[in-house]
Amino acid sequence: LQEKILMITKIKGEGFIGGIEAMRGIAVIAVILNHFDSNLLPSGFLGVDLFFVISGFVVTKSLYGIKKANFNEYLLVFYIKRFKRIFPALFVFVILTFICLELTNELDITTLRTGALSLIAISNLYLIRISQDYFGLEHNFNLYTHTWSLGIEEQFYLLLPAFLFPFFKNKTRLIYLSLAVIIISFLIYLYSSTESIIFQYYSPLTRF
């Protein structure tokens, strides 16, 4: 059994962490159960937050693994990897969903715009602008609403390399700066809880 585990780990690659995959599985099950019946797991939507934590860890680990002295090369390597991982599947999903909606006469302008903007990673910002509540009844008729979380992740990917690169050799400063970002983001989160629940839910400023 131990030899099989080692073989699987080797096949998955040096960066594979079994515990991370287990956490992803828990997050997926929690979200599915919550969408199927919120009474089964009332807080199941927190699986999305767990995904954000996992993503932050995995992507930061990936960035530390890029051995490029030049900042432009560093960004290029990272963004190409992220693009290959995310965009092909997202593009296929958006197109196939569009075709299905068109064939069933269920396509409307809000859904169309949400899907199109998800391809450039800003569907969450659009949902803020039109004030579409994720937990409201209308979200059931916009099959692209859930791309908001991918938008936040991609915005995170856009900023994180520039945030980390200058501090690779000075982790003390990185810790202090990270704490400052955490505190500011949390304060924005608290403030927006009384001003706009929708902004609080979809905004990268409250999620970072």
PDB file of C-alpha atoms in Angstrom:
ATOM      1  CA  LEU A   1       0.000   0.000   0.000  1.00  0.00           C
ATOM      2  CA  GLN A   2       2.805   2.391   0.915  1.00  0.00           C
ATOM      3  CA  GLU A   3       4.519   1.707  -2.447  1.00  0.00           C
ATOM      4  CA  LYS A   4       1.268   2.429  -4.310  1.00  0.00           C
ATOM      5  CA  ILE A   5       0.818   5.717  -2.451  1.00  0.00           C
ATOM      6  CA  LEU A   6       4.383   6.749  -3.295  1.00  0.00           C
ATOM      7  CA  MET A   7       3.822   5.786  -6.950  1.00  0.00           C
ATOM      8  CA  ILE A   8       0.615   7.856  -7.153  1.00  0.00           C
ATOM      9  CA  THR A   9       2.375  10.828  -5.553  1.00  0.00           C
ATOM     10  CA  LYS A  10       5.201  10.539  -8.060  1.00  0.00           C
ATOM     11  CA  ILE A  11       2.790  10.364 -10.991  1.00  0.00           C
ATOM     12  CA  LYS A  12       0.866  13.395  -9.757  1.00  0.00           C
ATOM     13  CA  GLY A  13       4.081  15.382  -9.610  1.00  0.00           C
ATOM     14  CA  GLU A  14       6.334  16.790  -7.000  1.00  0.00           C
ATOM     15  CA  GLY A  15       3.869  19.542  -6.072  1.00  0.00           C
ATOM     16  CA  PHE A  16       0.937  17.189  -5.429  1.00  0.00           C
ATOM     17  CA  ILE A  17      -0.412  17.351  -1.879  1.00  0.00           C
ATOM     18  CA  GLY A  18      -3.002  14.717  -1.009  1.00  0.00           C
ATOM     19  CA  GLY A  19      -4.516  16.726   1.831  1.00  0.00           C
ATOM     20  CA  ILE A  20      -5.257  19.609  -0.530  1.00  0.00           C
ATOM     21  CA  GLU A  21      -7.167  17.285  -2.860  1.00  0.00           C
ATOM     22  CA  ALA A  22      -9.150  15.977   0.109  1.00  0.00           C
ATOM     23  CA  MET A  23     -10.057  19.541   1.132  1.00  0.00           C
ATOM     24  CA  ARG A  24     -11.169  20.291  -2.431  1.00  0.00           C
ATOM     25  CA  GLY A  25     -13.415  17.230  -2.304  1.00  0.00           C
ATOM     26  CA  ILE A  26     -14.973  18.394   0.973  1.00  0.00           C
ATOM     27  CA  ALA A  27     -15.547  21.867  -0.489  1.00  0.00           C
ATOM     28  CA  VAL A  28     -17.219  20.457  -3.624  1.00  0.00           C
ATOM     29  CA  ILE A  29     -19.539  18.190  -1.630  1.00  0.00           C
ATOM     30  CA  ALA A  30     -20.480  21.044   0.726  1.00  0.00           C
ATOM     31  CA  VAL A  31     -21.406  23.372  -2.156  1.00  0.00           C
ATOM     32  CA  ILE A  32     -23.380  20.681  -4.026  1.00  0.00           C
ATOM     33  CA  LEU A  33     -25.365  19.732  -0.923  1.00  0.00           C
ATOM     34  CA  ASN A  34     -26.139  23.369  -0.180  1.00  0.00           C
ATOM     35  CA  HIS A  35     -27.399  23.989  -3.735  1.00  0.00           C
ATOM     36  CA  PHE A  36     -29.381  20.742  -3.757  1.00  0.00           C
ATOM     37  CA  ASP A  37     -31.104  21.547  -0.471  1.00  0.00           C
ATOM     38  CA  SER A  38     -29.886  24.334   1.816  1.00  0.00           C
ATOM     39  CA  ASN A  39     -31.493  22.549   4.788  1.00  0.00           C
ATOM     40  CA  LEU A  40     -29.105  19.609   4.358  1.00  0.00           C
ATOM     41  CA  LEU A  41     -26.058  21.797   4.949  1.00  0.00           C
ATOM     42  CA  PRO A  42     -27.041  25.408   5.692  1.00  0.00           C
ATOM     43  CA  SER A  43     -23.435  26.663   5.679  1.00  0.00           C
ATOM     44  CA  GLY A  44     -22.361  24.599   2.679  1.00  0.00           C
ATOM     45  CA  PHE A  45     -21.708  27.747   0.630  1.00  0.00           C
ATOM     46  CA  LEU A  46     -18.586  28.208   2.791  1.00  0.00           C
ATOM     47  CA  GLY A  47     -17.063  25.556   0.538  1.00  0.00           C
ATOM     48  CA  VAL A  48     -16.417  28.435  -1.872  1.00  0.00           C
ATOM     49  CA  ASP A  49     -14.416  30.253   0.799  1.00  0.00           C
ATOM     50  CA  LEU A  50     -12.469  27.050   1.388  1.00  0.00           C
ATOM     51  CA  PHE A  51     -11.677  26.997  -2.327  1.00  0.00           C
ATOM     52  CA  PHE A  52     -10.319  30.544  -2.083  1.00  0.00           C
ATOM     53  CA  VAL A  53      -8.022  29.518   0.781  1.00  0.00           C
ATOM     54  CA  ILE A  54      -6.813  26.440  -1.114  1.00  0.00           C
ATOM     55  CA  SER A  55      -6.266  28.497  -4.270  1.00  0.00           C
ATOM     56  CA  GLY A  56      -4.281  31.115  -2.381  1.00  0.00           C
ATOM     57  CA  PHE A  57      -2.024  28.436  -0.912  1.00  0.00           C
ATOM     58  CA  VAL A  58      -1.511  26.473  -4.141  1.00  0.00           C
ATOM     59  CA  VAL A  59      -0.898  29.518  -6.329  1.00  0.00           C
ATOM     60  CA  THR A  60       1.508  31.106  -3.854  1.00  0.00           C
ATOM     61  CA  LYS A  61       3.389  27.794  -3.666  1.00  0.00           C
ATOM     62  CA  SER A  62       3.502  27.744  -7.469  1.00  0.00           C
ATOM     63  CA  LEU A  63       4.879  31.289  -7.599  1.00  0.00           C
ATOM     64  CA  TYR A  64       7.675  30.408  -5.195  1.00  0.00           C
ATOM     65  CA  GLY A  65       8.555  27.517  -7.494  1.00  0.00           C
ATOM     66  CA  ILE A  66       9.183  29.774 -10.525  1.00  0.00           C
ATOM     67  CA  LYS A  67      12.930  30.314 -10.770  1.00  0.00           C
ATOM     68  CA  LYS A  68      13.095  33.432 -12.911  1.00  0.00           C
ATOM     69  CA  ALA A  69      15.253  36.403 -12.003  1.00  0.00           C
ATOM     70  CA  ASN A  70      13.557  38.664 -14.554  1.00  0.00           C
ATOM     71  CA  PHE A  71      10.180  40.028 -13.480  1.00  0.00           C
ATOM     72  CA  ASN A  72       8.716  39.939 -17.005  1.00  0.00           C
ATOM     73  CA  GLU A  73       9.683  36.285 -17.465  1.00  0.00           C
ATOM     74  CA  TYR A  74       8.310  35.528 -14.010  1.00  0.00           C
ATOM     75  CA  LEU A  75       4.934  37.052 -14.904  1.00  0.00           C
ATOM     76  CA  LEU A  76       4.868  35.424 -18.348  1.00  0.00           C
ATOM     77  CA  VAL A  77       5.508  31.920 -16.998  1.00  0.00           C
ATOM     78  CA  PHE A  78       2.834  32.324 -14.305  1.00  0.00           C
ATOM     79  CA  TYR A  79       0.142  33.830 -16.537  1.00  0.00           C
ATOM     80  CA  ILE A  80       0.630  31.243 -19.292  1.00  0.00           C
ATOM     81  CA  LYS A  81       0.204  28.433 -16.736  1.00  0.00           C
ATOM     82  CA  ARG A  82      -2.963  30.033 -15.318  1.00  0.00           C
ATOM     83  CA  PHE A  83      -4.406  30.684 -18.797  1.00  0.00           C
ATOM     84  CA  LYS A  84      -3.881  27.086 -19.906  1.00  0.00           C
ATOM     85  CA  ARG A  85      -5.432  25.780 -16.717  1.00  0.00           C
ATOM     86  CA  ILE A  86      -8.542  27.979 -16.666  1.00  0.00           C
ATOM     87  CA  PHE A  87      -9.506  29.434 -20.027  1.00  0.00           C
ATOM     88  CA  PRO A  88     -10.068  26.361 -22.283  1.00  0.00           C
ATOM     89  CA  ALA A  89     -12.587  24.755 -19.894  1.00  0.00           C
ATOM     90  CA  LEU A  90     -14.249  28.109 -19.175  1.00  0.00           C
ATOM     91  CA  PHE A  91     -14.570  28.904 -22.885  1.00  0.00           C
ATOM     92  CA  VAL A  92     -16.163  25.519 -23.665  1.00  0.00           C
ATOM     93  CA  PHE A  93     -18.580  25.919 -20.739  1.00  0.00           C
ATOM     94  CA  VAL A  94     -19.637  29.432 -21.773  1.00  0.00           C
ATOM     95  CA  ILE A  95     -20.196  28.465 -25.424  1.00  0.00           C
ATOM     96  CA  LEU A  96     -22.081  25.222 -24.717  1.00  0.00           C
ATOM     97  CA  THR A  97     -24.296  26.918 -22.112  1.00  0.00           C
ATOM     98  CA  PHE A  98     -24.992  29.754 -24.562  1.00  0.00           C
ATOM     99  CA  ILE A  99     -26.062  27.248 -27.245  1.00  0.00           C
ATOM    100  CA  CYS A 100     -28.352  25.396 -24.809  1.00  0.00           C
ATOM    101  CA  LEU A 101     -29.966  28.629 -23.616  1.00  0.00           C
ATOM    102  CA  GLU A 102     -30.458  29.844 -27.185  1.00  0.00           C
ATOM    103  CA  LEU A 103     -32.041  26.568 -28.260  1.00  0.00           C
ATOM    104  CA  THR A 104     -34.468  26.652 -25.322  1.00  0.00           C
ATOM    105  CA  ASN A 105     -35.263  30.372 -25.666  1.00  0.00           C
ATOM    106  CA  GLU A 106     -34.014  31.025 -22.136  1.00  0.00           C
ATOM    107  CA  LEU A 107     -31.259  33.486 -23.051  1.00  0.00           C
ATOM    108  CA  ASP A 108     -31.605  37.076 -21.845  1.00  0.00           C
ATOM    109  CA  ILE A 109     -29.284  40.073 -22.018  1.00  0.00           C
ATOM    110  CA  THR A 110     -28.161  39.840 -18.364  1.00  0.00           C
ATOM    111  CA  THR A 111     -27.213  36.178 -18.727  1.00  0.00           C
ATOM    112  CA  LEU A 112     -25.455  36.871 -22.029  1.00  0.00           C
ATOM    113  CA  ARG A 113     -23.419  39.726 -20.575  1.00  0.00           C
ATOM    114  CA  THR A 114     -22.494  37.717 -17.474  1.00  0.00           C
ATOM    115  CA  GLY A 115     -21.214  34.848 -19.617  1.00  0.00           C
ATOM    116  CA  ALA A 116     -19.265  37.130 -21.947  1.00  0.00           C
ATOM    117  CA  LEU A 117     -17.676  39.057 -19.071  1.00  0.00           C
ATOM    118  CA  SER A 118     -16.692  35.825 -17.335  1.00  0.00           C
ATOM    119  CA  LEU A 119     -14.285  35.251 -20.247  1.00  0.00           C
ATOM    120  CA  ILE A 120     -12.383  38.387 -19.242  1.00  0.00           C
ATOM    121  CA  ALA A 121     -12.658  37.669 -15.508  1.00  0.00           C
ATOM    122  CA  ILE A 122     -14.991  40.481 -14.483  1.00  0.00           C
ATOM    123  CA  SER A 123     -18.420  38.828 -14.209  1.00  0.00           C
ATOM    124  CA  ASN A 124     -18.331  39.437 -10.431  1.00  0.00           C
ATOM    125  CA  LEU A 125     -17.938  43.189 -11.007  1.00  0.00           C
ATOM    126  CA  TYR A 126     -20.859  43.151 -13.434  1.00  0.00           C
ATOM    127  CA  LEU A 127     -23.023  41.333 -10.877  1.00  0.00           C
ATOM    128  CA  ILE A 128     -22.188  44.050  -8.350  1.00  0.00           C
ATOM    129  CA  ARG A 129     -23.172  46.749 -10.845  1.00  0.00           C
ATOM    130  CA  ILE A 130     -26.554  45.201 -11.615  1.00  0.00           C
ATOM    131  CA  SER A 131     -27.040  44.302  -7.921  1.00  0.00           C
ATOM    132  CA  GLN A 132     -27.882  40.669  -8.582  1.00  0.00           C
ATOM    133  CA  ASP A 133     -28.111  38.841  -5.271  1.00  0.00           C
ATOM    134  CA  TYR A 134     -26.518  35.388  -5.522  1.00  0.00           C
ATOM    135  CA  PHE A 135     -29.022  34.022  -2.988  1.00  0.00           C
ATOM    136  CA  GLY A 136     -32.013  35.747  -4.570  1.00  0.00           C
ATOM    137  CA  LEU A 137     -34.559  33.915  -6.699  1.00  0.00           C
ATOM    138  CA  GLU A 138     -33.353  35.544  -9.905  1.00  0.00           C
ATOM    139  CA  HIS A 139     -29.918  33.858  -9.718  1.00  0.00           C
ATOM    140  CA  ASN A 140     -31.573  30.591 -10.763  1.00  0.00           C
ATOM    141  CA  PHE A 141     -32.213  32.044 -14.220  1.00  0.00           C
ATOM    142  CA  ASN A 142     -28.641  33.233 -14.824  1.00  0.00           C
ATOM    143  CA  LEU A 143     -26.569  30.144 -15.471  1.00  0.00           C
ATOM    144  CA  TYR A 144     -23.349  32.177 -15.452  1.00  0.00           C
ATOM    145  CA  THR A 145     -23.805  33.710 -11.998  1.00  0.00           C
ATOM    146  CA  HIS A 146     -21.470  31.215 -10.354  1.00  0.00           C
ATOM    147  CA  THR A 147     -18.549  32.476 -12.484  1.00  0.00           C
ATOM    148  CA  TRP A 148     -18.240  35.312  -9.954  1.00  0.00           C
ATOM    149  CA  SER A 149     -15.873  33.191  -7.852  1.00  0.00           C
ATOM    150  CA  LEU A 150     -13.630  32.475 -10.829  1.00  0.00           C
ATOM    151  CA  GLY A 151     -13.527  36.213 -11.534  1.00  0.00           C
ATOM    152  CA  ILE A 152     -12.274  36.883  -8.016  1.00  0.00           C
ATOM    153  CA  GLU A 153      -9.633  34.165  -8.312  1.00  0.00           C
ATOM    154  CA  GLU A 154      -8.385  35.554 -11.625  1.00  0.00           C
ATOM    155  CA  GLN A 155      -8.224  39.071 -10.163  1.00  0.00           C
ATOM    156  CA  PHE A 156      -6.251  37.590  -7.284  1.00  0.00           C
ATOM    157  CA  TYR A 157      -3.895  35.933  -9.794  1.00  0.00           C
ATOM    158  CA  LEU A 158      -3.442  39.252 -11.560  1.00  0.00           C
ATOM    159  CA  LEU A 159      -2.210  41.034  -8.427  1.00  0.00           C
ATOM    160  CA  LEU A 160      -0.456  38.321  -6.419  1.00  0.00           C
ATOM    161  CA  PRO A 161       2.743  37.948  -8.519  1.00  0.00           C
ATOM    162  CA  ALA A 162       3.476  41.675  -8.363  1.00  0.00           C
ATOM    163  CA  PHE A 163       2.726  41.573  -4.634  1.00  0.00           C
ATOM    164  CA  LEU A 164       5.114  38.680  -3.927  1.00  0.00           C
ATOM    165  CA  PHE A 165       8.008  39.228  -6.313  1.00  0.00           C
ATOM    166  CA  PRO A 166       9.649  42.228  -4.584  1.00  0.00           C
ATOM    167  CA  PHE A 167       9.597  40.430  -1.216  1.00  0.00           C
ATOM    168  CA  PHE A 168      10.852  36.948  -2.068  1.00  0.00           C
ATOM    169  CA  LYS A 169      14.098  37.676  -0.247  1.00  0.00           C
ATOM    170  CA  ASN A 170      12.555  39.638   2.602  1.00  0.00           C
ATOM    171  CA  LYS A 171       9.837  37.518   4.143  1.00  0.00           C
ATOM    172  CA  THR A 172       9.547  39.699   7.257  1.00  0.00           C
ATOM    173  CA  ARG A 173       8.333  42.634   5.163  1.00  0.00           C
ATOM    174  CA  LEU A 174       6.078  40.296   3.226  1.00  0.00           C
ATOM    175  CA  ILE A 175       4.438  39.129   6.449  1.00  0.00           C
ATOM    176  CA  TYR A 176       3.838  42.694   7.636  1.00  0.00           C
ATOM    177  CA  LEU A 177       2.463  43.754   4.252  1.00  0.00           C
ATOM    178  CA  SER A 178       0.226  40.671   4.106  1.00  0.00           C
ATOM    179  CA  LEU A 179      -1.152  41.465   7.566  1.00  0.00           C
ATOM    180  CA  ALA A 180      -1.883  45.016   6.438  1.00  0.00           C
ATOM    181  CA  VAL A 181      -3.791  43.724   3.379  1.00  0.00           C
ATOM    182  CA  ILE A 182      -5.733  41.273   5.569  1.00  0.00           C
ATOM    183  CA  ILE A 183      -6.733  44.005   8.032  1.00  0.00           C
ATOM    184  CA  ILE A 184      -7.748  46.459   5.298  1.00  0.00           C
ATOM    185  CA  SER A 185      -9.745  43.793   3.439  1.00  0.00           C
ATOM    186  CA  PHE A 186     -11.485  42.723   6.647  1.00  0.00           C
ATOM    187  CA  LEU A 187     -12.376  46.330   7.525  1.00  0.00           C
ATOM    188  CA  ILE A 188     -13.883  46.798   4.035  1.00  0.00           C
ATOM    189  CA  TYR A 189     -15.791  43.551   4.573  1.00  0.00           C
ATOM    190  CA  LEU A 190     -17.205  44.788   7.896  1.00  0.00           C
ATOM    191  CA  TYR A 191     -18.122  48.198   6.480  1.00  0.00           C
ATOM    192  CA  SER A 192     -19.826  46.738   3.411  1.00  0.00           C
ATOM    193  CA  SER A 193     -21.922  44.406   5.581  1.00  0.00           C
ATOM    194  CA  THR A 194     -24.022  47.421   6.527  1.00  0.00           C
ATOM    195  CA  GLU A 195     -23.767  49.217   3.174  1.00  0.00           C
ATOM    196  CA  SER A 196     -24.096  46.501   0.541  1.00  0.00           C
ATOM    197  CA  ILE A 197     -24.308  42.761   1.095  1.00  0.00           C
ATOM    198  CA  ILE A 198     -23.948  42.233  -2.667  1.00  0.00           C
ATOM    199  CA  PHE A 199     -20.669  44.188  -2.768  1.00  0.00           C
ATOM    200  CA  GLN A 200     -19.477  42.254   0.260  1.00  0.00           C
ATOM    201  CA  TYR A 201     -20.164  38.940  -1.465  1.00  0.00           C
ATOM    202  CA  TYR A 202     -18.808  39.616  -4.974  1.00  0.00           C
ATOM    203  CA  SER A 203     -16.012  42.137  -4.415  1.00  0.00           C
ATOM    204  CA  PRO A 204     -12.328  41.163  -4.560  1.00  0.00           C
ATOM    205  CA  LEU A 205     -11.641  43.891  -1.989  1.00  0.00           C
ATOM    206  CA  THR A 206     -13.642  42.024   0.655  1.00  0.00           C
ATOM    207  CA  ARG A 207     -12.358  38.597  -0.407  1.00  0.00           C
ATOM    208  CA  PHE A 208      -8.597  39.161  -0.559  1.00  0.00           C
TER     209      PHE A 208
END
